[in-house]
Amino acid sequence: MVDEQIARRGLSDPRLLAAFERVPRHLFVPAEQADLAYADGALTIGSGQTISQPYIVALMTDLLELTGIETVLEVGTGSGYQAAILSHLARTVHTVELVADLATRAQALLKDYPNVHCHVGDGSLGWPEAAPYNAITVTAAAPAAPKVLLEQLADGGRMVLPVGGAGYQVIEVWSRQAAEFKHRSELGVAFVLLRGKHGW
Ligand code: SAH
């Protein structure tokens, strides 16, 4: 998976590749799909939700440019897989999931990752209790980059999220310098929709 799907497609940061080598993805996918855990696609995880394709997890993580000292917020814990990846690349990870059943399952899997803190709630509001964040990633598609999330970015921080409607979105990369926010668009993707106050 790491060689053929991630490195061969141009993501070469050794820290990123090492993080993917360390996390057993098959533990995060439902048991009946364990044989597909390292396949080149998204998988369903129950409650109508998905665990993203490995390459997309890698790309979004790479765009956060983590060095190991960051406090990170992930909106959409889902299976917990991306939170586990982030745990190896940042100092502290806060992850918020709206669906309580998914949050419970992920929290049990993430007990082996002591720098990951799981929360249940509407992550479209961010998680103000632990703000500011050096990096924020939203793993469900928002109608637009929520202002309330941008405001939880630290100076110099970055946010990566898919923006768009059902079936097609574009990954946006936002950065904050003091009170100034800039963004650029990366590739097209298809994520499940973000729910909640600033979701769909
Ligand atoms: N990062 C996940 C992929 C999650 S799919 C992984 O590695 O497996 C997107 C997740 O976002 C789903 O679990 C969905 O329930 C959750 N979600 C949708 N809207 C949300 C919201 N407003 N707050 C928190 N989580 C939300």
PDB file of C-alpha atoms and ligand atoms in Angstrom:
ATOM      1  CA  MET A   1       0.000   0.000   0.000  1.00  0.00           C
ATOM      2  CA  VAL A   2       2.694   2.485   1.020  1.00  0.00           C
ATOM      3  CA  ASP A   3       4.942   1.816  -1.993  1.00  0.00           C
ATOM      4  CA  GLU A   4       2.341   1.356  -4.723  1.00  0.00           C
ATOM      5  CA  GLN A   5      -0.424   3.739  -3.691  1.00  0.00           C
ATOM      6  CA  ILE A   6       1.348   6.502  -1.771  1.00  0.00           C
ATOM      7  CA  ALA A   7       5.064   6.748  -2.630  1.00  0.00           C
ATOM      8  CA  ARG A   8       4.612   5.913  -6.331  1.00  0.00           C
ATOM      9  CA  ARG A   9       2.040   8.713  -6.626  1.00  0.00           C
ATOM     10  CA  GLY A  10       4.590  11.254  -5.497  1.00  0.00           C
ATOM     11  CA  LEU A  11       4.292  11.575  -1.716  1.00  0.00           C
ATOM     12  CA  SER A  12       7.861  11.077  -0.541  1.00  0.00           C
ATOM     13  CA  ASP A  13       8.144  12.567   2.970  1.00  0.00           C
ATOM     14  CA  PRO A  14       9.848   9.768   4.960  1.00  0.00           C
ATOM     15  CA  ARG A  15       7.991  10.698   8.183  1.00  0.00           C
ATOM     16  CA  LEU A  16       4.655  10.425   6.362  1.00  0.00           C
ATOM     17  CA  LEU A  17       5.505   7.057   4.817  1.00  0.00           C
ATOM     18  CA  ALA A  18       6.783   5.738   8.158  1.00  0.00           C
ATOM     19  CA  ALA A  19       3.511   6.730   9.857  1.00  0.00           C
ATOM     20  CA  PHE A  20       1.558   4.694   7.285  1.00  0.00           C
ATOM     21  CA  GLU A  21       3.870   1.738   7.817  1.00  0.00           C
ATOM     22  CA  ARG A  22       3.240   1.840  11.565  1.00  0.00           C
ATOM     23  CA  VAL A  23      -0.587   1.914  11.615  1.00  0.00           C
ATOM     24  CA  PRO A  24      -2.324  -1.471  11.047  1.00  0.00           C
ATOM     25  CA  ARG A  25      -5.174  -0.328   8.780  1.00  0.00           C
ATOM     26  CA  HIS A  26      -6.918  -3.720   8.978  1.00  0.00           C
ATOM     27  CA  LEU A  27      -7.767  -3.050  12.642  1.00  0.00           C
ATOM     28  CA  PHE A  28      -9.729   0.061  11.674  1.00  0.00           C
ATOM     29  CA  VAL A  29     -11.923  -1.429   8.941  1.00  0.00           C
ATOM     30  CA  PRO A  30     -14.918  -3.646   9.817  1.00  0.00           C
ATOM     31  CA  ALA A  31     -13.866  -7.294  10.291  1.00  0.00           C
ATOM     32  CA  GLU A  32     -15.823  -8.478   7.234  1.00  0.00           C
ATOM     33  CA  GLN A  33     -13.783  -6.126   5.027  1.00  0.00           C
ATOM     34  CA  ALA A  34     -10.391  -6.834   6.578  1.00  0.00           C
ATOM     35  CA  ASP A  35      -9.191  -8.496   3.354  1.00  0.00           C
ATOM     36  CA  LEU A  36      -9.734  -5.158   1.563  1.00  0.00           C
ATOM     37  CA  ALA A  37      -8.023  -3.056   4.231  1.00  0.00           C
ATOM     38  CA  TYR A  38      -4.948  -2.302   2.096  1.00  0.00           C
ATOM     39  CA  ALA A  39      -6.818  -1.954  -1.213  1.00  0.00           C
ATOM     40  CA  ASP A  40      -6.707   1.244  -3.253  1.00  0.00           C
ATOM     41  CA  GLY A  41     -10.113   2.652  -2.336  1.00  0.00           C
ATOM     42  CA  ALA A  42     -12.517   3.865   0.328  1.00  0.00           C
ATOM     43  CA  LEU A  43     -14.438   1.312   2.443  1.00  0.00           C
ATOM     44  CA  THR A  44     -17.730   1.527   4.311  1.00  0.00           C
ATOM     45  CA  ILE A  45     -17.493   1.566   8.114  1.00  0.00           C
ATOM     46  CA  GLY A  46     -21.192   1.520   9.074  1.00  0.00           C
ATOM     47  CA  SER A  47     -23.643   4.324   9.899  1.00  0.00           C
ATOM     48  CA  GLY A  48     -23.472   5.289   6.201  1.00  0.00           C
ATOM     49  CA  GLN A  49     -19.871   6.465   6.602  1.00  0.00           C
ATOM     50  CA  THR A  50     -16.540   5.601   4.998  1.00  0.00           C
ATOM     51  CA  ILE A  51     -12.846   5.248   5.751  1.00  0.00           C
ATOM     52  CA  SER A  52     -11.067   7.238   3.048  1.00  0.00           C
ATOM     53  CA  GLN A  53      -8.795   5.752   0.385  1.00  0.00           C
ATOM     54  CA  PRO A  54      -5.214   5.459   1.765  1.00  0.00           C
ATOM     55  CA  TYR A  55      -3.808   7.855  -0.842  1.00  0.00           C
ATOM     56  CA  ILE A  56      -6.348  10.553   0.033  1.00  0.00           C
ATOM     57  CA  VAL A  57      -5.576  10.206   3.760  1.00  0.00           C
ATOM     58  CA  ALA A  58      -1.887  10.521   2.872  1.00  0.00           C
ATOM     59  CA  LEU A  59      -2.381  13.519   0.607  1.00  0.00           C
ATOM     60  CA  MET A  60      -4.514  15.449   3.086  1.00  0.00           C
ATOM     61  CA  THR A  61      -2.052  14.646   5.866  1.00  0.00           C
ATOM     62  CA  ASP A  62       0.895  15.721   3.703  1.00  0.00           C
ATOM     63  CA  LEU A  63      -0.822  19.059   2.974  1.00  0.00           C
ATOM     64  CA  LEU A  64      -0.898  19.766   6.735  1.00  0.00           C
ATOM     65  CA  GLU A  65       2.961  19.883   6.689  1.00  0.00           C
ATOM     66  CA  LEU A  66       3.298  18.456  10.209  1.00  0.00           C
ATOM     67  CA  THR A  67       6.738  18.449  11.848  1.00  0.00           C
ATOM     68  CA  GLY A  68       5.896  16.705  15.132  1.00  0.00           C
ATOM     69  CA  ILE A  69       5.263  19.648  17.462  1.00  0.00           C
ATOM     70  CA  GLU A  70       1.703  20.487  16.431  1.00  0.00           C
ATOM     71  CA  THR A  71      -1.681  20.360  18.082  1.00  0.00           C
ATOM     72  CA  VAL A  72      -4.085  19.045  15.437  1.00  0.00           C
ATOM     73  CA  LEU A  73      -7.877  18.925  15.164  1.00  0.00           C
ATOM     74  CA  GLU A  74      -9.556  16.295  13.004  1.00  0.00           C
ATOM     75  CA  VAL A  75     -13.276  16.752  12.290  1.00  0.00           C
ATOM     76  CA  GLY A  76     -14.855  13.364  11.493  1.00  0.00           C
ATOM     77  CA  THR A  77     -13.134  10.588  13.472  1.00  0.00           C
ATOM     78  CA  GLY A  78     -14.935   7.870  11.503  1.00  0.00           C
ATOM     79  CA  SER A  79     -12.914   4.675  11.894  1.00  0.00           C
ATOM     80  CA  GLY A  80     -10.100   6.429  13.780  1.00  0.00           C
ATOM     81  CA  TYR A  81      -7.549   5.530  11.096  1.00  0.00           C
ATOM     82  CA  GLN A  82      -6.517   9.046  10.136  1.00  0.00           C
ATOM     83  CA  ALA A  83      -6.288  10.043  13.809  1.00  0.00           C
ATOM     84  CA  ALA A  84      -3.857   7.141  14.332  1.00  0.00           C
ATOM     85  CA  ILE A  85      -1.755   8.344  11.380  1.00  0.00           C
ATOM     86  CA  LEU A  86      -1.791  11.915  12.718  1.00  0.00           C
ATOM     87  CA  SER A  87      -0.715  10.699  16.171  1.00  0.00           C
ATOM     88  CA  HIS A  88       2.677   9.701  14.718  1.00  0.00           C
ATOM     89  CA  LEU A  89       3.178  13.065  13.006  1.00  0.00           C
ATOM     90  CA  ALA A  90       2.017  15.640  15.575  1.00  0.00           C
ATOM     91  CA  ARG A  91       2.290  16.166  19.317  1.00  0.00           C
ATOM     92  CA  THR A  92      -1.421  16.099  20.189  1.00  0.00           C
ATOM     93  CA  VAL A  93      -4.495  15.143  18.173  1.00  0.00           C
ATOM     94  CA  HIS A  94      -8.077  16.076  19.014  1.00  0.00           C
ATOM     95  CA  THR A  95     -10.698  14.310  16.930  1.00  0.00           C
ATOM     96  CA  VAL A  96     -14.455  14.955  16.932  1.00  0.00           C
ATOM     97  CA  GLU A  97     -17.158  12.577  15.662  1.00  0.00           C
ATOM     98  CA  LEU A  98     -20.881  13.335  15.395  1.00  0.00           C
ATOM     99  CA  VAL A  99     -22.104   9.712  15.340  1.00  0.00           C
ATOM    100  CA  ALA A 100     -21.794   8.300  18.868  1.00  0.00           C
ATOM    101  CA  ASP A 101     -21.540   4.636  17.744  1.00  0.00           C
ATOM    102  CA  LEU A 102     -18.579   5.418  15.486  1.00  0.00           C
ATOM    103  CA  ALA A 103     -16.922   7.529  18.173  1.00  0.00           C
ATOM    104  CA  THR A 104     -17.198   4.683  20.704  1.00  0.00           C
ATOM    105  CA  ARG A 105     -15.659   2.152  18.326  1.00  0.00           C
ATOM    106  CA  ALA A 106     -12.849   4.506  17.299  1.00  0.00           C
ATOM    107  CA  GLN A 107     -12.103   5.478  20.879  1.00  0.00           C
ATOM    108  CA  ALA A 108     -11.560   1.815  21.800  1.00  0.00           C
ATOM    109  CA  LEU A 109      -9.134   1.366  18.877  1.00  0.00           C
ATOM    110  CA  LEU A 110      -7.329   4.606  19.677  1.00  0.00           C
ATOM    111  CA  LYS A 111      -6.587   3.686  23.302  1.00  0.00           C
ATOM    112  CA  ASP A 112      -3.169   2.561  22.042  1.00  0.00           C
ATOM    113  CA  TYR A 113      -2.483   6.138  20.847  1.00  0.00           C
ATOM    114  CA  PRO A 114      -2.227   8.181  24.062  1.00  0.00           C
ATOM    115  CA  ASN A 115      -1.768  11.541  22.322  1.00  0.00           C
ATOM    116  CA  VAL A 116      -5.163  11.193  20.567  1.00  0.00           C
ATOM    117  CA  HIS A 117      -8.167  12.667  22.375  1.00  0.00           C
ATOM    118  CA  CYS A 118     -11.605  11.589  21.106  1.00  0.00           C
ATOM    119  CA  HIS A 119     -14.678  13.772  21.463  1.00  0.00           C
ATOM    120  CA  VAL A 120     -18.319  13.312  20.491  1.00  0.00           C
ATOM    121  CA  GLY A 121     -20.147  16.319  19.074  1.00  0.00           C
ATOM    122  CA  ASP A 122     -20.701  18.611  16.119  1.00  0.00           C
ATOM    123  CA  GLY A 123     -17.199  19.148  14.760  1.00  0.00           C
ATOM    124  CA  SER A 124     -18.460  21.742  12.269  1.00  0.00           C
ATOM    125  CA  LEU A 125     -18.131  24.007  15.319  1.00  0.00           C
ATOM    126  CA  GLY A 126     -14.555  22.810  15.852  1.00  0.00           C
ATOM    127  CA  TRP A 127     -13.506  21.944  19.392  1.00  0.00           C
ATOM    128  CA  PRO A 128     -12.955  25.312  21.086  1.00  0.00           C
ATOM    129  CA  GLU A 129     -11.836  23.770  24.412  1.00  0.00           C
ATOM    130  CA  ALA A 130      -8.448  22.766  22.953  1.00  0.00           C
ATOM    131  CA  ALA A 131      -7.994  25.610  20.424  1.00  0.00           C
ATOM    132  CA  PRO A 132      -5.913  27.088  18.889  1.00  0.00           C
ATOM    133  CA  TYR A 133      -4.719  24.371  16.509  1.00  0.00           C
ATOM    134  CA  ASN A 134      -1.629  24.408  14.314  1.00  0.00           C
ATOM    135  CA  ALA A 135      -3.492  22.219  11.840  1.00  0.00           C
ATOM    136  CA  ILE A 136      -7.124  21.284  11.206  1.00  0.00           C
ATOM    137  CA  THR A 137      -8.364  18.583   8.850  1.00  0.00           C
ATOM    138  CA  VAL A 138     -12.016  18.015   8.026  1.00  0.00           C
ATOM    139  CA  THR A 139     -12.711  14.552   6.623  1.00  0.00           C
ATOM    140  CA  ALA A 140     -16.256  15.244   5.394  1.00  0.00           C
ATOM    141  CA  ALA A 141     -17.372  17.701   2.712  1.00  0.00           C
ATOM    142  CA  ALA A 142     -18.423  21.181   3.834  1.00  0.00           C
ATOM    143  CA  PRO A 143     -20.498  23.704   1.835  1.00  0.00           C
ATOM    144  CA  ALA A 144     -17.671  26.200   2.492  1.00  0.00           C
ATOM    145  CA  ALA A 145     -14.684  26.471   4.848  1.00  0.00           C
ATOM    146  CA  PRO A 146     -16.408  27.190   8.196  1.00  0.00           C
ATOM    147  CA  LYS A 147     -15.283  30.547   9.605  1.00  0.00           C
ATOM    148  CA  VAL A 148     -15.536  29.182  13.141  1.00  0.00           C
ATOM    149  CA  LEU A 149     -12.917  26.548  12.250  1.00  0.00           C
ATOM    150  CA  LEU A 150     -10.597  29.094  10.627  1.00  0.00           C
ATOM    151  CA  GLU A 151     -10.824  31.139  13.815  1.00  0.00           C
ATOM    152  CA  GLN A 152      -9.556  28.135  15.815  1.00  0.00           C
ATOM    153  CA  LEU A 153      -6.323  28.082  13.764  1.00  0.00           C
ATOM    154  CA  ALA A 154      -3.170  29.351  15.451  1.00  0.00           C
ATOM    155  CA  ASP A 155      -1.069  31.998  13.717  1.00  0.00           C
ATOM    156  CA  GLY A 156       0.797  30.163  10.932  1.00  0.00           C
ATOM    157  CA  GLY A 157      -1.731  27.319  11.048  1.00  0.00           C
ATOM    158  CA  ARG A 158      -3.215  25.381   8.133  1.00  0.00           C
ATOM    159  CA  MET A 159      -6.576  23.783   7.421  1.00  0.00           C
ATOM    160  CA  VAL A 160      -7.259  21.121   4.777  1.00  0.00           C
ATOM    161  CA  LEU A 161     -10.824  20.175   3.849  1.00  0.00           C
ATOM    162  CA  PRO A 162     -13.045  19.070   0.967  1.00  0.00           C
ATOM    163  CA  VAL A 163     -15.467  21.814  -0.111  1.00  0.00           C
ATOM    164  CA  GLY A 164     -18.492  21.102  -2.282  1.00  0.00           C
ATOM    165  CA  GLY A 165     -21.735  19.152  -2.521  1.00  0.00           C
ATOM    166  CA  ALA A 166     -22.773  15.497  -2.731  1.00  0.00           C
ATOM    167  CA  GLY A 167     -20.528  13.438  -4.994  1.00  0.00           C
ATOM    168  CA  TYR A 168     -17.900  16.026  -5.928  1.00  0.00           C
ATOM    169  CA  GLN A 169     -15.716  18.393  -3.952  1.00  0.00           C
ATOM    170  CA  VAL A 170     -12.350  20.117  -4.162  1.00  0.00           C
ATOM    171  CA  ILE A 171      -9.687  19.900  -1.460  1.00  0.00           C
ATOM    172  CA  GLU A 172      -8.951  23.406  -0.172  1.00  0.00           C
ATOM    173  CA  VAL A 173      -5.798  24.304   1.744  1.00  0.00           C
ATOM    174  CA  TRP A 174      -6.159  27.329   4.022  1.00  0.00           C
ATOM    175  CA  SER A 175      -3.415  29.103   5.920  1.00  0.00           C
ATOM    176  CA  ARG A 176      -3.516  31.783   8.574  1.00  0.00           C
ATOM    177  CA  GLN A 177      -0.971  34.571   9.066  1.00  0.00           C
ATOM    178  CA  ALA A 178      -2.170  36.761  11.967  1.00  0.00           C
ATOM    179  CA  ALA A 179      -5.632  37.957  10.893  1.00  0.00           C
ATOM    180  CA  GLU A 180      -5.076  37.133   7.204  1.00  0.00           C
ATOM    181  CA  PHE A 181      -6.443  33.928   5.626  1.00  0.00           C
ATOM    182  CA  LYS A 182      -5.353  32.599   2.237  1.00  0.00           C
ATOM    183  CA  HIS A 183      -6.429  29.501   0.377  1.00  0.00           C
ATOM    184  CA  ARG A 184      -5.712  27.458  -2.701  1.00  0.00           C
ATOM    185  CA  SER A 185      -7.533  24.541  -4.310  1.00  0.00           C
ATOM    186  CA  GLU A 186      -6.012  21.105  -4.832  1.00  0.00           C
ATOM    187  CA  LEU A 187      -7.573  18.040  -6.469  1.00  0.00           C
ATOM    188  CA  GLY A 188     -11.179  16.878  -6.868  1.00  0.00           C
ATOM    189  CA  VAL A 189     -12.463  14.259  -4.396  1.00  0.00           C
ATOM    190  CA  ALA A 190     -15.695  12.577  -3.226  1.00  0.00           C
ATOM    191  CA  PHE A 191     -16.256  12.550   0.537  1.00  0.00           C
ATOM    192  CA  VAL A 192     -19.358  11.948   2.644  1.00  0.00           C
ATOM    193  CA  LEU A 193     -21.118  15.168   3.613  1.00  0.00           C
ATOM    194  CA  LEU A 194     -20.327  17.156   6.727  1.00  0.00           C
ATOM    195  CA  ARG A 195     -23.426  17.435   8.930  1.00  0.00           C
ATOM    196  CA  GLY A 196     -24.072  19.828  11.761  1.00  0.00           C
ATOM    197  CA  LYS A 197     -24.426  23.595  12.045  1.00  0.00           C
ATOM    198  CA  HIS A 198     -21.854  24.509   9.379  1.00  0.00           C
ATOM    199  CA  GLY A 199     -22.362  21.341   7.318  1.00  0.00           C
ATOM    200  CA  TRP A 200     -25.120  20.349   4.902  1.00  0.00           C
TER     201      TRP A 200
HETATM  202  N1  SAH B   1     -11.207  10.343   9.081  1.00  0.00           N
HETATM  203  C1  SAH B   1     -12.062   9.195   8.965  1.00  0.00           C
HETATM  204  C2  SAH B   1     -12.976   9.274   7.761  1.00  0.00           C
HETATM  205  C3  SAH B   1     -14.276   9.693   8.229  1.00  0.00           C
HETATM  206  S1  SAH B   1     -15.615   9.814   7.096  1.00  0.00           S
HETATM  207  C4  SAH B   1     -11.289   7.905   8.955  1.00  0.00           C
HETATM  208  O1  SAH B   1     -10.051   7.950   8.957  1.00  0.00           O
HETATM  209  O2  SAH B   1     -11.908   6.849   8.996  1.00  0.00           O
HETATM  210  C5  SAH B   1     -16.322  11.290   7.744  1.00  0.00           C
HETATM  211  C6  SAH B   1     -16.807  11.230   9.170  1.00  0.00           C
HETATM  212  O3  SAH B   1     -17.289  12.537   9.503  1.00  0.00           O
HETATM  213  C7  SAH B   1     -17.993  10.290   9.407  1.00  0.00           C
HETATM  214  O4  SAH B   1     -17.665   9.395  10.422  1.00  0.00           O
HETATM  215  C8  SAH B   1     -19.123  11.223   9.833  1.00  0.00           C
HETATM  216  O5  SAH B   1     -20.000  10.650  10.777  1.00  0.00           O
HETATM  217  C9  SAH B   1     -18.357  12.400  10.401  1.00  0.00           C
HETATM  218  N2  SAH B   1     -19.084  13.660  10.482  1.00  0.00           N
HETATM  219  C10 SAH B   1     -19.970  14.200   9.609  1.00  0.00           C
HETATM  220  N3  SAH B   1     -20.385  15.395  10.029  1.00  0.00           N
HETATM  221  C11 SAH B   1     -19.751  15.641  11.218  1.00  0.00           C
HETATM  222  C12 SAH B   1     -19.752  16.715  12.141  1.00  0.00           C
HETATM  223  N4  SAH B   1     -20.500  17.802  11.958  1.00  0.00           N
HETATM  224  N5  SAH B   1     -18.964  16.605  13.231  1.00  0.00           N
HETATM  225  C13 SAH B   1     -18.189  15.519  13.449  1.00  0.00           C
HETATM  226  N6  SAH B   1     -18.142  14.470  12.603  1.00  0.00           N
HETATM  227  C14 SAH B   1     -18.909  14.534  11.505  1.00  0.00           C
END
